[in-house]
Amino acid sequence: LPFYVFPIRKERHSGFLIPQLEFGIMEGEGRFVRNFGYYWAPSDYWDTSVWADYYEQTKWIAHLETRYMLRYVLGGSVQTSFMEELLYNKRRWDLKFSHRQELGRVWTAGASGDFRSDATYASDSNQSIQESVNRSLHSQLWVRGRWSSYSIGVTADRREELDEGTVSELLPKVEVTTPIRVEVA
């Protein structure tokens, strides 16, 4: 009988991803293996998960997710996947990232992005329902500074609506916030 030994270490450590591993046979796609992967934790500051889905007759999909954090300095994540459709010799992908960084005591900068090779990639690659119904891609770059009760922010923004095929861009928007003083007579 097949068996697996689960380690009883309490701290974070590398190893195969087991909980969602699926085997089966689907009509039109043949045999499949989904969510076969590995979790790698080389340090306390970052980790990576790599997993794959393989459908015998139609496609294979590779996924990568990396997270990093250095407390009070920076943090972020990168998620990407790549799919090759065997029947059509077609390659498709997606990329999602976020990053935030402290620049001294006053300034903070960040960026986030969501990109796909085409509008139907999320549903065709068996991503979550939430990702499949998300019909908008949003990317942003910003810098903010704060001094006592004053602040300034500069933001560049891009939004793409997948169904309409429209793109809207907001090139640097500057916001300055000052306190309001109200005097009562």
Short mmCIF file of C-alpha atoms in Angstrom, two decimals:
data_model
loop_
_atom_site.label_atom_id
_atom_site.label_comp_id
_atom_site.label_asym_id
_atom_site.label_seq_id
_atom_site.Cartn_x
_atom_site.Cartn_y
_atom_site.Cartn_z
CA LEU A 1 0.00 0.00 0.00
CA PRO A 2 1.23 3.52 -0.68
CA PHE A 3 2.00 5.53 2.43
CA TYR A 4 3.42 8.92 3.35
CA VAL A 5 5.38 9.98 6.43
CA PHE A 6 4.41 13.41 7.79
CA PRO A 7 7.16 15.22 9.73
CA ILE A 8 6.22 16.49 13.19
CA ARG A 9 8.54 19.51 13.23
CA LYS A 10 6.74 22.66 14.37
CA GLU A 11 8.86 25.23 12.54
CA ARG A 12 8.41 26.08 8.87
CA HIS A 13 10.27 23.73 6.53
CA SER A 14 10.46 22.66 2.89
CA GLY A 15 8.57 19.67 1.54
CA PHE A 16 6.07 18.29 -0.94
CA LEU A 17 2.60 19.84 -1.06
CA ILE A 18 0.14 17.06 -0.23
CA PRO A 19 -3.30 18.29 0.88
CA GLN A 20 -4.81 19.08 -2.55
CA LEU A 21 -3.14 16.44 -4.76
CA GLU A 22 -5.71 15.04 -7.21
CA PHE A 23 -5.57 12.08 -9.61
CA GLY A 24 -8.33 11.14 -12.04
CA ILE A 25 -9.70 10.64 -15.53
CA MET A 26 -11.77 13.26 -17.34
CA GLU A 27 -13.69 12.78 -20.56
CA GLY A 28 -11.96 14.70 -23.35
CA GLU A 29 -8.81 15.35 -21.30
CA GLY A 30 -7.77 11.82 -20.31
CA ARG A 31 -5.88 11.09 -17.11
CA PHE A 32 -4.79 14.01 -14.98
CA VAL A 33 -2.69 14.96 -11.97
CA ARG A 34 -3.39 18.33 -10.34
CA ASN A 35 -1.63 20.32 -7.65
CA PHE A 36 1.55 18.25 -7.59
CA GLY A 37 4.11 20.53 -6.00
CA TYR A 38 6.84 21.49 -3.62
CA TYR A 39 7.15 24.17 -0.94
CA TRP A 40 10.62 25.61 -0.42
CA ALA A 41 11.41 27.73 2.66
CA PRO A 42 15.13 28.61 2.47
CA SER A 43 14.91 31.34 5.14
CA ASP A 44 12.58 33.16 7.50
CA TYR A 45 12.31 36.02 4.98
CA TRP A 46 10.98 34.32 1.85
CA ASP A 47 9.41 31.13 0.54
CA THR A 48 8.32 29.65 -2.77
CA SER A 49 5.66 27.16 -3.82
CA VAL A 50 5.90 25.43 -7.20
CA TRP A 51 3.17 23.10 -8.45
CA ALA A 52 1.87 21.67 -11.71
CA ASP A 53 -1.27 20.30 -13.33
CA TYR A 54 -0.99 17.74 -16.12
CA TYR A 55 -3.85 16.66 -18.41
CA GLU A 56 -2.73 13.78 -20.61
CA GLN A 57 -4.50 14.81 -23.84
CA THR A 58 -4.84 18.58 -23.66
CA LYS A 59 -2.44 20.66 -21.56
CA TRP A 60 0.00 21.14 -18.71
CA ILE A 61 0.16 24.12 -16.36
CA ALA A 62 3.07 25.21 -14.13
CA HIS A 63 2.45 27.55 -11.17
CA LEU A 64 4.88 29.56 -9.04
CA GLU A 65 4.18 31.67 -5.95
CA THR A 66 6.91 33.51 -4.04
CA ARG A 67 6.39 35.61 -0.91
CA TYR A 68 8.97 37.77 0.86
CA MET A 69 8.99 39.97 3.94
CA LEU A 70 11.60 41.94 5.83
CA ARG A 71 9.78 43.48 8.78
CA TYR A 72 9.51 47.29 8.72
CA VAL A 73 11.42 47.45 5.40
CA LEU A 74 9.73 45.61 2.52
CA GLY A 75 7.30 42.87 1.60
CA GLY A 76 5.49 41.44 -1.36
CA SER A 77 4.58 38.49 -3.50
CA VAL A 78 4.76 37.21 -7.08
CA GLN A 79 2.31 34.68 -8.52
CA THR A 80 2.58 33.38 -12.04
CA SER A 81 1.51 30.44 -14.14
CA PHE A 82 2.30 29.15 -17.60
CA MET A 83 0.10 26.84 -19.68
CA GLU A 84 0.96 24.90 -22.82
CA GLU A 85 -2.00 23.55 -24.77
CA LEU A 86 -0.87 20.37 -26.47
CA LEU A 87 -3.62 20.23 -29.12
CA TYR A 88 -3.02 23.75 -30.46
CA ASN A 89 0.67 24.18 -29.58
CA LYS A 90 -0.38 27.40 -27.83
CA ARG A 91 1.43 28.97 -24.85
CA ARG A 92 -0.40 31.24 -22.40
CA TRP A 93 0.47 32.85 -19.06
CA ASP A 94 -0.47 35.17 -16.22
CA LEU A 95 1.49 37.26 -13.72
CA LYS A 96 0.37 38.99 -10.55
CA PHE A 97 2.66 40.85 -8.15
CA SER A 98 2.65 43.30 -5.27
CA HIS A 99 5.52 45.08 -3.52
CA ARG A 100 5.71 47.63 -0.70
CA GLN A 101 8.86 49.26 0.61
CA GLU A 102 9.70 51.78 3.29
CA LEU A 103 12.14 54.46 2.07
CA GLY A 104 13.44 55.94 5.29
CA ARG A 105 11.12 57.28 7.96
CA VAL A 106 8.97 59.47 5.74
CA TRP A 107 8.53 57.79 2.36
CA THR A 108 6.79 54.57 1.30
CA ALA A 109 6.68 53.19 -2.25
CA GLY A 110 4.76 50.35 -3.79
CA ALA A 111 3.69 48.66 -6.96
CA SER A 112 1.16 46.03 -7.94
CA GLY A 113 0.24 44.48 -11.24
CA ASP A 114 -2.06 41.94 -12.83
CA PHE A 115 -1.31 40.74 -16.37
CA ARG A 116 -2.65 37.89 -18.57
CA SER A 117 -1.84 36.73 -22.06
CA ASP A 118 -5.58 36.71 -22.95
CA ALA A 119 -9.05 37.25 -21.50
CA THR A 120 -9.97 33.57 -21.03
CA TYR A 121 -6.74 32.37 -19.43
CA ALA A 122 -8.05 32.27 -15.83
CA SER A 123 -11.01 30.02 -16.62
CA ASP A 124 -9.06 27.83 -19.09
CA SER A 125 -6.29 27.21 -16.58
CA ASN A 126 -8.73 26.07 -13.85
CA GLN A 127 -8.01 28.98 -11.52
CA SER A 128 -10.37 29.83 -8.69
CA ILE A 129 -13.91 31.01 -9.42
CA GLN A 130 -12.96 34.45 -8.09
CA GLU A 131 -10.09 34.75 -10.60
CA SER A 132 -12.22 33.36 -13.45
CA VAL A 133 -14.95 35.98 -13.00
CA ASN A 134 -12.49 38.84 -12.53
CA ARG A 135 -12.81 40.64 -15.85
CA SER A 136 -10.54 43.56 -14.97
CA LEU A 137 -6.75 43.82 -14.70
CA HIS A 138 -5.34 46.56 -12.47
CA SER A 139 -1.75 47.83 -12.10
CA GLN A 140 -0.50 50.65 -9.92
CA LEU A 141 2.72 52.42 -8.93
CA TRP A 142 2.79 54.85 -6.02
CA VAL A 143 4.99 56.87 -3.65
CA ARG A 144 3.76 58.49 -0.43
CA GLY A 145 5.36 60.75 2.15
CA ARG A 146 4.11 61.86 5.57
CA TRP A 147 5.32 64.67 7.87
CA SER A 148 3.40 65.17 11.12
CA SER A 149 -0.14 65.81 9.82
CA TYR A 150 0.81 66.62 6.19
CA SER A 151 1.10 64.04 3.43
CA ILE A 152 1.80 63.84 -0.30
CA GLY A 153 1.14 60.97 -2.67
CA VAL A 154 1.94 60.35 -6.33
CA THR A 155 0.12 57.52 -8.13
CA ALA A 156 0.18 56.09 -11.66
CA ASP A 157 -2.65 53.68 -12.44
CA ARG A 158 -3.68 51.39 -15.33
CA ARG A 159 -6.93 49.42 -15.63
CA GLU A 160 -7.85 47.04 -18.47
CA GLU A 161 -11.40 45.76 -18.93
CA LEU A 162 -11.11 42.34 -20.57
CA ASP A 163 -14.67 42.09 -21.94
CA GLU A 164 -14.71 45.52 -23.58
CA GLY A 165 -11.04 45.51 -24.53
CA THR A 166 -10.60 49.03 -23.10
CA VAL A 167 -7.62 50.41 -21.25
CA SER A 168 -7.69 53.46 -18.98
CA GLU A 169 -4.54 55.03 -17.61
CA LEU A 170 -4.11 57.66 -14.96
CA LEU A 171 -0.69 59.15 -15.32
CA PRO A 172 0.79 60.65 -12.25
CA LYS A 173 -1.89 61.91 -9.96
CA VAL A 174 -0.59 64.05 -7.11
CA GLU A 175 -2.51 64.36 -3.84
CA VAL A 176 -1.55 66.67 -1.00
CA THR A 177 -3.31 66.45 2.36
CA THR A 178 -3.18 69.16 4.97
CA PRO A 179 -5.04 69.45 8.26
CA ILE A 180 -8.16 71.58 8.40
CA ARG A 181 -8.37 74.05 11.25
CA VAL A 182 -11.76 75.23 12.38
CA GLU A 183 -11.98 78.14 14.77
CA VAL A 184 -15.07 78.59 16.87
CA ALA A 185 -15.94 82.12 17.84
#
